[in-house]
Short mmCIF file of C-alpha atoms in Angstrom, two decimals:
data_model
loop_
_atom_site.label_atom_id
_atom_site.label_comp_id
_atom_site.label_asym_id
_atom_site.label_seq_id
_atom_site.Cartn_x
_atom_site.Cartn_y
_atom_site.Cartn_z
CA MET A 10 0.00 0.00 0.00
CA ASN A 11 0.99 3.66 -0.41
CA LYS A 12 1.44 5.29 2.93
CA PRO A 13 0.29 8.87 3.34
CA LYS A 14 2.67 11.80 3.39
CA HIS A 15 0.38 13.35 5.97
CA HIS A 16 -2.55 11.77 7.76
CA ILE A 17 -4.98 14.28 9.23
CA PHE A 18 -7.13 13.14 12.14
CA VAL A 19 -10.15 15.14 13.23
CA CYS A 20 -11.91 14.31 16.48
CA THR A 21 -15.63 14.07 15.76
CA SER A 22 -16.56 12.55 19.06
CA THR A 23 -20.16 12.38 20.10
CA ARG A 24 -21.25 11.31 23.55
CA THR A 25 -24.47 11.48 25.45
CA GLY A 26 -25.16 12.94 28.86
CA SER A 27 -23.94 16.22 30.33
CA GLN A 28 -20.80 17.56 28.69
CA PRO A 29 -19.24 20.33 30.75
CA LYS A 30 -16.16 20.48 28.50
CA GLY A 31 -18.09 20.50 25.25
CA LEU A 32 -17.77 18.11 22.40
CA CYS A 33 -15.77 18.32 19.21
CA HIS A 34 -18.81 17.12 17.29
CA GLY A 35 -20.80 20.04 18.69
CA LYS A 36 -18.04 22.48 17.71
CA SER A 37 -18.09 22.17 13.93
CA SER A 38 -15.74 19.19 13.74
CA VAL A 39 -17.80 17.54 11.02
CA GLU A 40 -17.64 20.76 9.01
CA ILE A 41 -13.86 20.83 9.54
CA LEU A 42 -13.58 17.25 8.31
CA ALA A 43 -15.64 18.03 5.20
CA SER A 44 -13.61 21.14 4.52
CA PHE A 45 -10.31 19.23 4.67
CA LEU A 46 -11.76 16.57 2.38
CA GLU A 47 -12.81 19.21 -0.14
CA GLU A 48 -9.38 20.87 -0.10
CA ILE A 49 -7.64 17.51 -0.53
CA GLU A 50 -9.84 16.53 -3.45
CA ASP A 51 -9.73 19.94 -5.09
CA GLN A 52 -5.95 19.87 -5.05
CA GLY A 53 -5.70 16.28 -6.27
CA LEU A 54 -3.96 15.13 -3.10
CA SER A 55 -6.16 12.13 -2.25
CA GLY A 56 -3.32 9.69 -2.87
CA GLU A 57 -0.87 11.29 -0.47
CA ILE A 58 -2.93 13.14 2.14
CA PHE A 59 -5.30 10.93 4.12
CA ILE A 60 -7.99 12.14 6.49
CA SER A 61 -9.85 10.24 9.19
CA ASN A 62 -12.27 11.00 11.97
CA THR A 63 -11.49 9.73 15.45
CA GLY A 64 -13.32 9.05 18.66
CA CYS A 65 -12.73 11.16 21.75
CA LEU A 66 -9.10 12.19 22.25
CA GLY A 67 -9.67 13.25 25.84
CA LEU A 68 -8.89 16.89 25.17
CA CYS A 69 -12.49 18.05 24.94
CA GLU A 70 -11.91 21.46 26.47
CA HIS A 71 -9.43 22.23 23.68
CA GLY A 72 -11.62 20.93 20.87
CA PRO A 73 -12.06 20.69 18.03
CA VAL A 74 -8.74 18.86 17.94
CA VAL A 75 -6.88 18.12 14.70
CA ILE A 76 -3.74 15.93 14.72
CA ILE A 77 -1.36 15.59 11.82
CA TYR A 78 0.82 12.48 11.62
CA PRO A 79 3.55 11.38 11.17
CA ASP A 80 4.39 14.99 12.06
CA ASN A 81 2.87 14.51 15.56
CA VAL A 82 1.50 18.04 15.48
CA TRP A 83 -1.59 18.72 17.59
CA TYR A 84 -3.91 21.65 16.92
CA GLY A 85 -6.71 22.80 19.21
CA GLY A 86 -9.68 25.13 18.99
CA VAL A 87 -9.72 24.67 15.24
CA THR A 88 -12.56 26.23 13.26
CA PRO A 89 -13.64 25.53 9.68
CA ASP A 90 -12.05 28.88 8.75
CA ASP A 91 -8.64 27.52 9.83
CA VAL A 92 -8.65 24.61 7.41
CA GLU A 93 -7.34 26.53 4.42
CA GLU A 94 -4.45 27.92 6.47
CA ILE A 95 -3.52 24.47 7.81
CA MET A 96 -3.58 23.10 4.27
CA GLU A 97 -1.54 25.93 2.77
CA GLU A 98 0.95 26.45 5.58
CA HIS A 99 1.41 22.99 7.04
CA ILE A 100 0.39 20.35 4.51
CA LEU A 101 1.67 22.13 1.42
CA GLY A 102 4.19 24.55 2.95
CA GLY A 103 5.70 22.37 5.64
CA ASN A 104 5.32 25.04 8.34
CA VAL A 105 3.45 24.41 11.57
CA VAL A 106 0.60 26.87 12.26
CA GLU A 107 1.93 28.12 15.59
CA ARG A 108 -1.17 30.02 16.72
CA LEU A 109 -3.26 26.83 16.68
CA LEU A 110 -0.83 24.54 18.51
CA LEU A 111 -2.08 22.81 21.62
CA LYS A 112 0.06 23.99 24.49
CA MET B 1471 0.46 18.92 26.34
CA ASN B 1472 2.52 15.73 26.37
CA LYS B 1473 2.61 14.16 22.96
CA PRO B 1474 2.45 10.38 22.71
CA LYS B 1475 5.47 8.25 22.00
CA HIS B 1476 3.17 6.01 19.99
CA HIS B 1477 -0.43 6.66 18.99
CA ILE B 1478 -2.34 3.52 18.06
CA PHE B 1479 -5.34 3.92 15.77
CA VAL B 1480 -7.85 1.12 15.37
CA CYS B 1481 -10.49 1.32 12.67
CA THR B 1482 -13.85 0.53 14.26
CA SER B 1483 -15.93 1.63 11.32
CA THR B 1484 -19.58 0.75 11.20
CA ARG B 1485 -21.73 1.34 8.16
CA THR B 1486 -25.12 0.21 7.08
CA GLY B 1487 -26.15 -1.51 3.86
CA SER B 1488 -24.46 -4.35 2.04
CA GLN B 1489 -20.76 -4.68 2.82
CA PRO B 1490 -19.02 -6.97 0.36
CA LYS B 1491 -15.60 -6.17 1.80
CA GLY B 1492 -16.63 -6.64 5.40
CA LEU B 1493 -16.31 -4.16 8.21
CA CYS B 1494 -13.61 -3.70 10.81
CA HIS B 1495 -16.34 -3.35 13.43
CA GLY B 1496 -17.69 -6.74 12.43
CA LYS B 1497 -14.22 -8.27 12.64
CA SER B 1498 -13.45 -7.88 16.35
CA SER B 1499 -12.05 -4.35 16.08
CA VAL B 1500 -13.78 -3.24 19.26
CA GLU B 1501 -12.27 -6.23 21.05
CA ILE B 1502 -8.85 -5.25 19.63
CA LEU B 1503 -9.30 -1.69 20.90
CA ALA B 1504 -10.27 -2.93 24.36
CA SER B 1505 -7.35 -5.32 24.45
CA PHE B 1506 -4.83 -2.57 23.59
CA LEU B 1507 -6.39 -0.33 26.23
CA GLU B 1508 -6.04 -3.07 28.84
CA GLU B 1509 -2.39 -3.71 27.93
CA ILE B 1510 -1.61 0.01 28.05
CA GLU B 1511 -3.24 0.45 31.43
CA ASP B 1512 -1.78 -2.74 32.89
CA GLN B 1513 1.70 -1.62 31.96
CA GLY B 1514 1.21 1.94 33.21
CA LEU B 1515 1.77 3.42 29.76
CA SER B 1516 -1.31 5.64 29.55
CA GLY B 1517 0.78 8.81 29.56
CA GLU B 1518 2.94 7.88 26.58
CA ILE B 1519 0.92 5.43 24.49
CA PHE B 1520 -2.37 6.82 23.20
CA ILE B 1521 -5.08 4.84 21.51
CA SER B 1522 -7.99 6.05 19.38
CA ASN B 1523 -10.68 4.54 17.25
CA THR B 1524 -11.15 5.86 13.73
CA GLY B 1525 -13.80 5.90 11.06
CA CYS B 1526 -13.39 3.92 7.85
CA LEU B 1527 -9.84 3.94 6.48
CA GLY B 1528 -10.93 2.64 3.08
CA LEU B 1529 -9.03 -0.62 3.44
CA CYS B 1530 -12.00 -2.72 4.47
CA GLU B 1531 -10.88 -5.89 2.71
CA HIS B 1532 -7.69 -5.82 4.82
CA GLY B 1533 -9.40 -5.11 8.11
CA PRO B 1534 -9.24 -4.90 10.97
CA VAL B 1535 -6.62 -2.23 10.34
CA VAL B 1536 -4.33 -0.87 13.06
CA ILE B 1537 -2.03 2.10 12.38
CA ILE B 1538 0.79 3.18 14.65
CA TYR B 1539 1.99 6.78 14.43
CA PRO B 1540 4.32 8.62 14.24
CA ASP B 1541 5.91 5.37 13.05
CA ASN B 1542 3.53 5.28 10.05
CA VAL B 1543 3.25 1.51 10.33
CA TRP B 1544 0.07 -0.07 8.99
CA TYR B 1545 -1.11 -3.52 10.09
CA GLY B 1546 -3.94 -5.47 8.49
CA GLY B 1547 -6.00 -8.52 9.32
CA VAL B 1548 -5.28 -7.97 12.99
CA THR B 1549 -7.00 -10.20 15.53
CA PRO B 1550 -7.36 -9.73 19.28
CA ASP B 1551 -4.74 -12.45 19.70
CA ASP B 1552 -2.20 -10.23 17.89
CA VAL B 1553 -2.45 -7.35 20.35
CA GLU B 1554 0.01 -8.74 22.87
CA GLU B 1555 2.61 -9.33 20.14
CA ILE B 1556 2.19 -5.79 18.74
CA MET B 1557 2.60 -4.38 22.23
CA GLU B 1558 5.64 -6.47 23.12
CA GLU B 1559 7.44 -6.37 19.77
CA HIS B 1560 6.54 -2.97 18.36
CA ILE B 1561 5.46 -0.64 21.15
CA LEU B 1562 7.89 -1.88 23.78
CA GLY B 1563 10.55 -3.56 21.63
CA GLY B 1564 10.70 -1.12 18.73
CA ASN B 1565 10.46 -3.88 16.11
CA VAL B 1566 7.77 -3.90 13.44
CA VAL B 1567 5.66 -7.10 13.36
CA GLU B 1568 6.45 -8.04 9.76
CA ARG B 1569 3.83 -10.75 9.34
CA LEU B 1570 0.99 -8.29 9.99
CA LEU B 1571 2.19 -5.48 7.72
CA LEU B 1572 -0.21 -4.27 5.05
CA LYS B 1573 1.44 -4.91 1.71
#
């Protein structure tokens, strides 16, 4: 198989019950996932940039969380508006988007 | 935040409709996930070895699929009985389990 150059993981966790820390799914994570998918397809990168949704990453208060491997870069508080910047700067440009890094 | 030394992803995809290629969820993937979690907790590795479930990875005919990042190692046809070997050999020993590699 061809391994990805970058594999983007977006937490789209949904849980039931009271959620004091919020939920990625309730914070536009599905929209973020769709936006990444659109960018990847539009730029013909489907063969080298993979994207997957994940279950809860345990960082709910910092969600939506986006991880990029094998880079091991973790972004928090991502919004759909940030997707283009992550694609341009990180995926295509090779530069981490500092302002979105999880501390 | 502390980044993981290894992040194990297990596809636990569930879909509806006819599934000619099978589904990771229908092939013990939840049992695999639980088994990794137990090994990680038993060995006190929760702080450095993370584990997440993912949605469909598009490799259904090779499922259940387990990916280990940042190593970028992809295993296919994994069974619950393989979990101990992956933990001992790969996670703790640093050696890829060749027989389970996705070709």
